[in-house]
mmCIF file of C-alpha atoms and ligand atoms in Angstrom:
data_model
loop_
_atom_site.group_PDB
_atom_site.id
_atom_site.type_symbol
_atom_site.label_atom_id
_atom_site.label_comp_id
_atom_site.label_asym_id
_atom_site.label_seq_id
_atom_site.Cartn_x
_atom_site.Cartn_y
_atom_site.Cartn_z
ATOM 1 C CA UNK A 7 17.186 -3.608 -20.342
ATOM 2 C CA UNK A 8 15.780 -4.222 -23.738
ATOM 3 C CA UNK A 9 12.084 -3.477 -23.898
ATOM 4 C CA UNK A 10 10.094 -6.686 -25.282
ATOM 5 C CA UNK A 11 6.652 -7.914 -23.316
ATOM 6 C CA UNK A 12 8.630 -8.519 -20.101
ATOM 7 C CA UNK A 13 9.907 -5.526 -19.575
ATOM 8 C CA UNK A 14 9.226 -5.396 -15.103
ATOM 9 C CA UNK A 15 10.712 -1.662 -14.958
ATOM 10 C CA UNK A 16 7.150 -0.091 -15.080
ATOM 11 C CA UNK A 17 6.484 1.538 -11.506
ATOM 12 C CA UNK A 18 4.418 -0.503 -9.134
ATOM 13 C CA UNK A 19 2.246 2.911 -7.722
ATOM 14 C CA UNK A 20 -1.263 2.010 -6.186
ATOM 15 C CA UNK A 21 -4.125 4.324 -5.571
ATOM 16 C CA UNK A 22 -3.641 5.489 -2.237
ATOM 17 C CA UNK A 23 0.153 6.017 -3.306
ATOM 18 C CA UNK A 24 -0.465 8.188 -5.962
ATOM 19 C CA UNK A 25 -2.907 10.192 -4.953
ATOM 20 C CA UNK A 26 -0.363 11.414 -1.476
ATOM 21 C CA UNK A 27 2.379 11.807 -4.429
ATOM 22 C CA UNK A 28 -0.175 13.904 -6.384
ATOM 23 C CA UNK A 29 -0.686 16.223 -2.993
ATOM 24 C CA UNK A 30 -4.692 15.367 -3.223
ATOM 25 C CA UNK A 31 -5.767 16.406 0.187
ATOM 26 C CA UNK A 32 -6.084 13.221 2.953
ATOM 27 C CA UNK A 33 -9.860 13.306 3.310
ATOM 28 C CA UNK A 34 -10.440 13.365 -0.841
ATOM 29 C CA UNK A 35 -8.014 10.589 -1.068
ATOM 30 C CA UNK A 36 -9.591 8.489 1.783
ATOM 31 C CA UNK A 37 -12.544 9.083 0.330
ATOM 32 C CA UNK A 38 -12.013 8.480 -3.750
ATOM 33 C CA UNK A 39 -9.934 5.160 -1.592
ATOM 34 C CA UNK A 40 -13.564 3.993 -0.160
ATOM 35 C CA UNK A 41 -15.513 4.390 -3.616
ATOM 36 C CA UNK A 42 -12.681 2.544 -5.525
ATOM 37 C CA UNK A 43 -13.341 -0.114 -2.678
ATOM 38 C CA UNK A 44 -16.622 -0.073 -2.852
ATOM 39 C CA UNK A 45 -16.469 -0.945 -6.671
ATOM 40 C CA UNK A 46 -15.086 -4.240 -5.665
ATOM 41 C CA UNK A 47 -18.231 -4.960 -4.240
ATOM 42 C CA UNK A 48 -20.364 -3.908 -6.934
ATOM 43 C CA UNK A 49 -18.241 -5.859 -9.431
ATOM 44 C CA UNK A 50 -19.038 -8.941 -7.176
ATOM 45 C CA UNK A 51 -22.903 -8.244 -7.058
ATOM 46 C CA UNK A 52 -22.712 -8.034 -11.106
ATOM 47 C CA UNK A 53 -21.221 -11.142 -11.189
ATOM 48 C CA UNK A 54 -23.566 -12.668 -8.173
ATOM 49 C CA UNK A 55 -26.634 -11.384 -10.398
ATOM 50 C CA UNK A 56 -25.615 -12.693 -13.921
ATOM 51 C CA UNK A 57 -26.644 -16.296 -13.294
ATOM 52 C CA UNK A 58 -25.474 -17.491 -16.284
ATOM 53 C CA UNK A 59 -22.113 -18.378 -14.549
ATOM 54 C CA UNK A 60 -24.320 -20.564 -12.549
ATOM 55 C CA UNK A 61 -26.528 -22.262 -15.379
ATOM 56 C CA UNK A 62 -29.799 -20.664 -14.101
ATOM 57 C CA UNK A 63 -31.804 -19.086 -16.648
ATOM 58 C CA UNK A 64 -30.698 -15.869 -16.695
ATOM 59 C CA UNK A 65 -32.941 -13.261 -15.062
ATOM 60 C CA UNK A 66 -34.402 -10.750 -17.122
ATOM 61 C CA UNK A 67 -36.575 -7.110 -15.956
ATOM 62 C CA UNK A 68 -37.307 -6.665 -12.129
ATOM 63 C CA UNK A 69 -34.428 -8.862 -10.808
ATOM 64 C CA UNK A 70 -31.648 -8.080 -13.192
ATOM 65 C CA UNK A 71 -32.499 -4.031 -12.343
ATOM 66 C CA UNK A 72 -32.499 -4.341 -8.745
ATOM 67 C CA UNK A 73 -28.479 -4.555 -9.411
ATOM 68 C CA UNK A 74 -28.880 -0.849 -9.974
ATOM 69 C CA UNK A 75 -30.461 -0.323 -6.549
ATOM 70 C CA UNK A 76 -28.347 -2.901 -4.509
ATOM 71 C CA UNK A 77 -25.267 -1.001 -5.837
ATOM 72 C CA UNK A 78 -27.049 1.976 -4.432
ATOM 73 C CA UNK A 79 -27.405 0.304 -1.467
ATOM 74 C CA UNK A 80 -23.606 -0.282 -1.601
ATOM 75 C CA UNK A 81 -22.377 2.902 -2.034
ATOM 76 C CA UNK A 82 -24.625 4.806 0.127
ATOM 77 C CA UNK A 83 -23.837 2.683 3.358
ATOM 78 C CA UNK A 84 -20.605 2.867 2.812
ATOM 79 C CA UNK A 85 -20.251 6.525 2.156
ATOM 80 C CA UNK A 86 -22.365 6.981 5.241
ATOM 81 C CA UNK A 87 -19.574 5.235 7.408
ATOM 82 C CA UNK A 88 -16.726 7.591 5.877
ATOM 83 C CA UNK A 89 -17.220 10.620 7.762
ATOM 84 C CA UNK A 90 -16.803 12.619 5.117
ATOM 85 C CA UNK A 91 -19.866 12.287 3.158
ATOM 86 C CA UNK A 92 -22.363 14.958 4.471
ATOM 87 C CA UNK A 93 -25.119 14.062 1.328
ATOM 88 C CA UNK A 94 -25.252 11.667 -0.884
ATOM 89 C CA UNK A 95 -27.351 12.091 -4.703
ATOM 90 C CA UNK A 96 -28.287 9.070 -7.356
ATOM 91 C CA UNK A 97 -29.831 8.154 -9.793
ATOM 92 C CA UNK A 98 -31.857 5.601 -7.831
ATOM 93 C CA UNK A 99 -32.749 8.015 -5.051
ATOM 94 C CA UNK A 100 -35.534 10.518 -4.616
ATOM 95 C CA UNK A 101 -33.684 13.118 -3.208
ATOM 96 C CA UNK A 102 -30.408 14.453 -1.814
ATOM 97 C CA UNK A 103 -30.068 11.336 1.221
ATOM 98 C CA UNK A 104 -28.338 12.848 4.056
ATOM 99 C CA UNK A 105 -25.958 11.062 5.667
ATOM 100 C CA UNK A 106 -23.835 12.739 8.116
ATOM 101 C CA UNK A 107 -24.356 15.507 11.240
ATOM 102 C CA UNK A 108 -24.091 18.255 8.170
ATOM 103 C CA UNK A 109 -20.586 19.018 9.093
ATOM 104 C CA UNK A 110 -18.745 16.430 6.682
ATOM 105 C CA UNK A 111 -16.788 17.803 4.033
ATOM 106 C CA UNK A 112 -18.310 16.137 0.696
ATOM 107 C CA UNK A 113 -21.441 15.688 -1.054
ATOM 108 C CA UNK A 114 -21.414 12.519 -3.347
ATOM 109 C CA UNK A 115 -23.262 11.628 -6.934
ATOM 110 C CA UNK A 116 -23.646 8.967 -8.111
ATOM 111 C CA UNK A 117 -24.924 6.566 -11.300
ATOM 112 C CA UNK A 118 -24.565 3.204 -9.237
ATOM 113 C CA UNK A 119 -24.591 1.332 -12.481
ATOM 114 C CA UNK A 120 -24.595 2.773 -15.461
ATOM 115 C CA UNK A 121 -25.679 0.679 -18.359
ATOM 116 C CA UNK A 122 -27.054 -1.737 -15.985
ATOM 117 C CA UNK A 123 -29.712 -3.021 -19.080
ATOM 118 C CA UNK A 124 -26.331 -4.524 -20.327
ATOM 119 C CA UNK A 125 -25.630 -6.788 -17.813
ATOM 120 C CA UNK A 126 -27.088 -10.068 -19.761
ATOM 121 C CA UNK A 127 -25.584 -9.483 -22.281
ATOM 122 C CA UNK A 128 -21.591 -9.495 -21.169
ATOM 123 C CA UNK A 129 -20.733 -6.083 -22.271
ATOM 124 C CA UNK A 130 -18.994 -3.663 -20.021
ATOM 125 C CA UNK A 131 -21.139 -1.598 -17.750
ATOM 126 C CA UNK A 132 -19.451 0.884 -14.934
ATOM 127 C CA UNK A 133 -20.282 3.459 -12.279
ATOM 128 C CA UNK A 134 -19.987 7.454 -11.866
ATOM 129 C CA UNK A 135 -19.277 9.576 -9.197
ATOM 130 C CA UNK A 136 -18.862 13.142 -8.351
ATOM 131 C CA UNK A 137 -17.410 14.746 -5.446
ATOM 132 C CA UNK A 138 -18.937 18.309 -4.608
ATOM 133 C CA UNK A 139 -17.548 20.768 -1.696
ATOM 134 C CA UNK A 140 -20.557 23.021 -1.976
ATOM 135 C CA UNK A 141 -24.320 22.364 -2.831
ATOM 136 C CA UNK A 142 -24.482 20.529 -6.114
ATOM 137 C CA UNK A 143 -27.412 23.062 -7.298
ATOM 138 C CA UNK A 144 -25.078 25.259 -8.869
ATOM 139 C CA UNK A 145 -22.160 24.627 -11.900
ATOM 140 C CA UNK A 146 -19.925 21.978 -11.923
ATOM 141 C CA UNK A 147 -17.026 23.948 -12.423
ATOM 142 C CA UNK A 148 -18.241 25.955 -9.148
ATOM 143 C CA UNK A 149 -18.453 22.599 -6.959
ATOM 144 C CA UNK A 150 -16.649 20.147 -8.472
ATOM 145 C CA UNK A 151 -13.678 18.821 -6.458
ATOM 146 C CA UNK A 152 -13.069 15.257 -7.591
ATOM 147 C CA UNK A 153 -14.719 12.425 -10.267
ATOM 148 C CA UNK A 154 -14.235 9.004 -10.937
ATOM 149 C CA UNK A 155 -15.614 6.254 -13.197
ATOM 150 C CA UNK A 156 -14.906 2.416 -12.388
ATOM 151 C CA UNK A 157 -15.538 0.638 -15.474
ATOM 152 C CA UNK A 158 -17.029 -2.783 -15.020
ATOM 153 C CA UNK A 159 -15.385 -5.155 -17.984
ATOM 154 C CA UNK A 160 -12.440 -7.902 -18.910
ATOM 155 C CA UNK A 161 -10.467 -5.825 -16.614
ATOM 156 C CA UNK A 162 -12.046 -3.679 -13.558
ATOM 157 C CA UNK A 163 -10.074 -0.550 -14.285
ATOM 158 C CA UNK A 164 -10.919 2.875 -12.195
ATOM 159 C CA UNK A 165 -10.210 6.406 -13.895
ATOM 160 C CA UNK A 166 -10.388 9.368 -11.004
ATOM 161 C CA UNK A 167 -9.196 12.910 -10.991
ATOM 162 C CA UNK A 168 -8.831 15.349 -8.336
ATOM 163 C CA UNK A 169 -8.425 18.233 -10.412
ATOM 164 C CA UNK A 170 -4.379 17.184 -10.832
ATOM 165 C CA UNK A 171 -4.786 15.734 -14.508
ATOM 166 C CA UNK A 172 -6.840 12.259 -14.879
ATOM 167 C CA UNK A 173 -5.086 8.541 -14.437
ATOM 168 C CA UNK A 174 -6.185 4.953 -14.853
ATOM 169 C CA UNK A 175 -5.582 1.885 -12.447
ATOM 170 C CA UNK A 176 -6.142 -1.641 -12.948
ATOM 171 C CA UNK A 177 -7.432 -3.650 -9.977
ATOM 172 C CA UNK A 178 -4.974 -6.452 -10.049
ATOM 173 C CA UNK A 179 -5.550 -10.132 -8.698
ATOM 174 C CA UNK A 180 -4.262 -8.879 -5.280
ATOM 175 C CA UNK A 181 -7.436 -6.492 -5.115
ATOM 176 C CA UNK A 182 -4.946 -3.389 -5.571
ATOM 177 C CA UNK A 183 -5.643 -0.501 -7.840
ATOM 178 C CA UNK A 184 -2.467 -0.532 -9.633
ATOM 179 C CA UNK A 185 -1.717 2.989 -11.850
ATOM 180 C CA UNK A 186 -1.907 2.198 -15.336
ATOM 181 C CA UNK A 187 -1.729 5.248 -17.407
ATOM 182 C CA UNK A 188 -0.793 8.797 -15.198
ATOM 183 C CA UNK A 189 -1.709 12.289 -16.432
ATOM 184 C CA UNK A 190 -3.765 11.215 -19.501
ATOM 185 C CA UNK A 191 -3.330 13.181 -22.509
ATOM 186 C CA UNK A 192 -6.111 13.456 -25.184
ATOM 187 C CA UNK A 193 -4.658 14.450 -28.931
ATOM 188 C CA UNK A 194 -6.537 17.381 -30.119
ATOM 189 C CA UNK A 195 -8.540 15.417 -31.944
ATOM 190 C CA UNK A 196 -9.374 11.595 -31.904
ATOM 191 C CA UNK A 197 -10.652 8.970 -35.197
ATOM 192 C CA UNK A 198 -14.162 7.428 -33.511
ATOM 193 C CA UNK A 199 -17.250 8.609 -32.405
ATOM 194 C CA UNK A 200 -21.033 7.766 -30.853
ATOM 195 C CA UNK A 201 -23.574 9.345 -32.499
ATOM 196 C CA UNK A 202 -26.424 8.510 -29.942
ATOM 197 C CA UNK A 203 -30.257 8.296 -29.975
ATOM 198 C CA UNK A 204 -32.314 7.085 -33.140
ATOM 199 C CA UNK A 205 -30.974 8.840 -37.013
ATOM 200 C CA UNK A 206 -35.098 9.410 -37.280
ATOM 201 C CA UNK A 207 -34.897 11.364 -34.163
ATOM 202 C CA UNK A 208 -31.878 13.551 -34.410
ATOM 203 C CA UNK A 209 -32.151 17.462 -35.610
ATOM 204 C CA UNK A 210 -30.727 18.266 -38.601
ATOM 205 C CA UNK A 211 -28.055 20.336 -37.160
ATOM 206 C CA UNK A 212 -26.637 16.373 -35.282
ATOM 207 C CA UNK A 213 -27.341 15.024 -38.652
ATOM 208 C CA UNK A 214 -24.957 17.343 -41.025
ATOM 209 C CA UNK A 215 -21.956 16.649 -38.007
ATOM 210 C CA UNK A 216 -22.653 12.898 -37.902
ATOM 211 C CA UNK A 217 -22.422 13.059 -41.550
ATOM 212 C CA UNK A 218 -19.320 15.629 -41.537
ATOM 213 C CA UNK A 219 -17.480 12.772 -38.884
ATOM 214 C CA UNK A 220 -18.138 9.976 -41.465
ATOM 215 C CA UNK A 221 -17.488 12.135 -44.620
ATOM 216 C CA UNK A 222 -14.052 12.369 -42.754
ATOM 217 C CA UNK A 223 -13.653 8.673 -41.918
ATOM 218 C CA UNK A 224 -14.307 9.117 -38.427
ATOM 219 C CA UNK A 225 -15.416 5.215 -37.403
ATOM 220 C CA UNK A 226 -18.593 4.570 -35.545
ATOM 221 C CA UNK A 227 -17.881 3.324 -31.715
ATOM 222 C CA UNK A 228 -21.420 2.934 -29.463
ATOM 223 C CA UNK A 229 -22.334 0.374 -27.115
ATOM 224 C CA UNK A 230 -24.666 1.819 -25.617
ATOM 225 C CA UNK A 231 -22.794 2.019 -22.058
ATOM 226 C CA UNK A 232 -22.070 5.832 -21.446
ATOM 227 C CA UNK A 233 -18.647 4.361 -19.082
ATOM 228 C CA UNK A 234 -17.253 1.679 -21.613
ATOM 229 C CA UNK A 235 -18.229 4.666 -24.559
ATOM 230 C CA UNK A 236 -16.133 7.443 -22.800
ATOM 231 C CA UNK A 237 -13.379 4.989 -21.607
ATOM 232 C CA UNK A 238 -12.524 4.189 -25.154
ATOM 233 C CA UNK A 239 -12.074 7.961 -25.599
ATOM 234 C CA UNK A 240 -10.207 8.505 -22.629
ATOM 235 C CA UNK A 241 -8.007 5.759 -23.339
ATOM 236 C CA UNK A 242 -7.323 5.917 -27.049
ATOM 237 C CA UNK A 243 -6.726 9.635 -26.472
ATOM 238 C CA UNK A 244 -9.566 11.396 -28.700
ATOM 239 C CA UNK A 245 -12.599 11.058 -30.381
ATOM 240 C CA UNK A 246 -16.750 12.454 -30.355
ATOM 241 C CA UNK A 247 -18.971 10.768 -27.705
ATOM 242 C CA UNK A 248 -22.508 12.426 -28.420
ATOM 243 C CA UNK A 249 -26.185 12.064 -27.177
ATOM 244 C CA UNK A 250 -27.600 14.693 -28.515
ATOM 245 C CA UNK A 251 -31.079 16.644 -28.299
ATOM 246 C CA UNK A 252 -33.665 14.263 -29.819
ATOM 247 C CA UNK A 253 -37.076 15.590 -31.469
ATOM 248 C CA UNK A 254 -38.873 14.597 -28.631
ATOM 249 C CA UNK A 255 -36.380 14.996 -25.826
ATOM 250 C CA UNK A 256 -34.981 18.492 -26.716
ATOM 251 C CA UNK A 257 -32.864 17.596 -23.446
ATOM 252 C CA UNK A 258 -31.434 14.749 -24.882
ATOM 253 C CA UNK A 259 -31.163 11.397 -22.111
ATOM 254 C CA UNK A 260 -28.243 11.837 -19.990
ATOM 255 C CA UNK A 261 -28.406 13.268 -16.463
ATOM 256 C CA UNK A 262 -26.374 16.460 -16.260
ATOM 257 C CA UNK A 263 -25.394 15.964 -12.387
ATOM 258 C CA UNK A 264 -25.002 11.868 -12.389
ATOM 259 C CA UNK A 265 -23.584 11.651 -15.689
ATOM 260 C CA UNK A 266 -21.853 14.595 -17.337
ATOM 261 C CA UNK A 267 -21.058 16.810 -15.014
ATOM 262 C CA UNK A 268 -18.142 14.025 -13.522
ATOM 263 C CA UNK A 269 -17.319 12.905 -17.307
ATOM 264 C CA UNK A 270 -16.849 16.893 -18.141
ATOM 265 C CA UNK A 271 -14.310 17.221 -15.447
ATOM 266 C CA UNK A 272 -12.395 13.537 -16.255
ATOM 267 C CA UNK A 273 -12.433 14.715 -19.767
ATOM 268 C CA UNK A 274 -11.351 18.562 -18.869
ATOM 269 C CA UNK A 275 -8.519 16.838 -16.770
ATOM 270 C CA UNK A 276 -6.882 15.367 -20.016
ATOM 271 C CA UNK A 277 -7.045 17.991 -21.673
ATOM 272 C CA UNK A 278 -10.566 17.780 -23.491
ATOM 273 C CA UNK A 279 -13.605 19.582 -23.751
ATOM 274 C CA UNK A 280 -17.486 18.576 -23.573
ATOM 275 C CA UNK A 281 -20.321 21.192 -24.533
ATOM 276 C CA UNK A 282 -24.103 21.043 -24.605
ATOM 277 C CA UNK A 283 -23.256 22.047 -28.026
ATOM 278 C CA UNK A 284 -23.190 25.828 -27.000
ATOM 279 C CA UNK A 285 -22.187 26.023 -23.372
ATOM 280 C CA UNK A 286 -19.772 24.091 -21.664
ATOM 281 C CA UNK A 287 -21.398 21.396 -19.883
ATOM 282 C CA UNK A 288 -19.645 22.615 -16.508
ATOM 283 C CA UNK A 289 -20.493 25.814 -17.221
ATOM 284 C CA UNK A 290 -24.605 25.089 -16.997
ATOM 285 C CA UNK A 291 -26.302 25.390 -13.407
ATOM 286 C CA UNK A 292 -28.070 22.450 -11.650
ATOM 287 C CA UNK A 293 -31.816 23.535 -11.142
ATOM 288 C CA UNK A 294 -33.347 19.712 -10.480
ATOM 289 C CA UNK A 295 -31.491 16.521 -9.630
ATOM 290 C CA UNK A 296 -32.684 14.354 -12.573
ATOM 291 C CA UNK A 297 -31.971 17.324 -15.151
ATOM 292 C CA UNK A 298 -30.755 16.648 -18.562
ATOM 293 C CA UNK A 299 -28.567 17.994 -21.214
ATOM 294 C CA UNK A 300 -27.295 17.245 -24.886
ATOM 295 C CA UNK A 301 -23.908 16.254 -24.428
ATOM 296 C CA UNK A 302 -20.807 16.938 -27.332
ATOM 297 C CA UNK A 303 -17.696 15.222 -25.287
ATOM 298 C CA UNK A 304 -13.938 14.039 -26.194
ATOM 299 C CA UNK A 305 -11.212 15.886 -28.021
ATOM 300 C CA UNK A 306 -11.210 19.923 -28.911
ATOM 301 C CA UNK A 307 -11.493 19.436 -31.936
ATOM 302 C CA UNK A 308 -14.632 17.669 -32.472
ATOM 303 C CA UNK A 309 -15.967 19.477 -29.623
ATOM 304 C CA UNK A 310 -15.393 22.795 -31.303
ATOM 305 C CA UNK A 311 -16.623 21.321 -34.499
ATOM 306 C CA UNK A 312 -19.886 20.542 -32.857
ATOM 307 C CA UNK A 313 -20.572 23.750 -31.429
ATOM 308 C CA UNK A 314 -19.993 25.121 -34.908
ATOM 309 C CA UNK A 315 -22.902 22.920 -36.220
ATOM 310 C CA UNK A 316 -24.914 22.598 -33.003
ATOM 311 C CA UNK A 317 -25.022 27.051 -32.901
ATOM 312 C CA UNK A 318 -25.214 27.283 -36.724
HETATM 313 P P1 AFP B 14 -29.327 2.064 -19.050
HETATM 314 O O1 AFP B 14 -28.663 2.456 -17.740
HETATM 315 O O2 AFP B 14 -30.816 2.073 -18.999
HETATM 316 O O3 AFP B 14 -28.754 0.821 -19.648
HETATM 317 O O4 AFP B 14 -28.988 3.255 -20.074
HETATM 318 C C1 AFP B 14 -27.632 3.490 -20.359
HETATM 319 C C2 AFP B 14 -27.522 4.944 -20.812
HETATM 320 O O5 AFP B 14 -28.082 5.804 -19.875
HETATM 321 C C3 AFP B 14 -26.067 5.306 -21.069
HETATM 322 O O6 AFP B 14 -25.184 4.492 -20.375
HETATM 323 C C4 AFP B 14 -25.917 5.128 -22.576
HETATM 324 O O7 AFP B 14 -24.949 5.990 -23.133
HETATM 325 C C5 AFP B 14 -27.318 5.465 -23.086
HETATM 326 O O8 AFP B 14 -28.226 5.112 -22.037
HETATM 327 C C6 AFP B 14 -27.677 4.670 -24.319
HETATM 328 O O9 AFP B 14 -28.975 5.117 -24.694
HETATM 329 P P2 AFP B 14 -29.673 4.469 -25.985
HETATM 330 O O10 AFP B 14 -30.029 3.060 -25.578
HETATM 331 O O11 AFP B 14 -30.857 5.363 -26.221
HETATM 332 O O12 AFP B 14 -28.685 4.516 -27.110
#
């Protein structure tokens, strides 16, 4: 059958199929199952929330935030009815919630809504998990058993590994996360990048390898969602997504545990790298939940390059 746009010989393979074809052990797929689920909801409260669909004036500050804490609300409920979830971490929690009799087999972070400040404004937002067999105050590559982001845009698409390379699915009109790209392959090294933070803010070690990435035509990607911003590296298969250590943040912005820890192992999956610009971001130890780290993420290539500057 010639190839052309309707070409129906792609596989139909949903989520819960491919992760039993994968071997991912029952509870992690039931589980990754329930947070792709849950997605569906929080897709529905973004669009519930953005009155502009309904003509209202569109809300703006205290109301248009609470989306991040009703998706909290979401997820945490429904993780607590799994039985598998022992603790759940988030950004819009205190502490570590528990939510089981302490014998469950997972802990759970999460970044409800990542981006949520974009909501008015149409662009795609999305939400982060990681899975954790053991306490999460210790190295992502220690605890790590599973990630997934569900990115929140023209399409709801879902991006999850379980330590068996990293795959995309598209929830289709039935409500079914259908597989759209298996084993995802990044080229060693990509042709965009996000620079991140203020130019009048970055050290001059960022500034000579955001000037090295244009010098070499690299083109300038950044919408200011961390999900959407990795996606597009995930997806076209290389590039440099940095936010790096600011003047006045030597930490840079991004949460280590709800943010970069679950990108580092998506990106790690297919085959790329991400680096504090020294260590490797799995490689650092949790000490506090709302700790954060300069992040260097995407292909080897620019990874490497970055550590090169970033340790000059
Ligand atoms: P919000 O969740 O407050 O919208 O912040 C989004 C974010 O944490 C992350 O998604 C972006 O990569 C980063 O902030 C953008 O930060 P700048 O606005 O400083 O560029």
């Amino acid at each position: 059958m010639g190839e052309g746009i309707n070409d129906y010989t792609q596989k139909l393979i949903d989520l819960r199929r491919h992760m039993w074809m994968a071997g991912v052990e029952v509870e992690l797929r039931r589980l990754i199952w329930q947070i792709a689920v849950v997605g569906k909801y929080i897709s529905a409260k973004i669009h519930e929330a953005n009155r502009k669909q309904a003509g209202f004036k569109n809300v703006y500050g205290e109301e248009q935030l609470s989306l991040d804490r009703a998706s909290d609300e979401i997820l945490k409920n429904q993780l607590g009815f799994s039985g598998f979830v022992r603790e759940y971490a988030s950004e819009e929690q205190e502490g570590i919630v528990k939510l089981g009799d302490g014998t469950e087999k997972y802990i759970v972070t999460a970044d409800p809504l990542d981006g949520s400040s974009l909501v008015d404004t149409n662009l795609a937002i999305g939400t982060i998990i990681g899975i954790h067999r053991e306490s999460v105050f210790a190295t992502g590559r220690a605890t790590l058993v599973g990630a997934l982001y569900i990115t929140y845009g023209p399409l709801i698409t879902m991006v999850y590994s379980a330590g068996k390379g990293t795959h995309e699915f598209v929830l289709n009109r039935e409500g079914e996360y259908m597989l759209s790209e298996e084993s995802i392959k990044l080229k060693e090294r990509g042709s965009i990048f996000s620079p991140g933070g203020l130019r009048r803010d970055w050290t001059p070690a960022h500034r000579k390898l955001v000037e090295q990435l244009e010098t070499s035509g690299y083109k300038l990607r950044y919408s200011g969602g961390f999900v959407p911003d990795i996606n597009q590296i995930i997806i076209k298969k290389g590039g440099l997504f940095t936010y790096p250590a600011l003047q006045k943040s030597p930490q840079g912005k991004l949460r280590l545990l709800f943010e970069l820890q679950p990108m580092a192992y998506l990106m790690e999956n297919a085959g790329g790298a991400a680096t504090d610009g020294r260590e490797d971001i799995l490689n650092i130890k949790v000490e506090k939940l709302d700790q954060c780290s300069p992040v260097y993420i995407g292909s080897k290539t620019e990874v490497q390059l970055a550590k090169q500057y970033l340790s000059a």
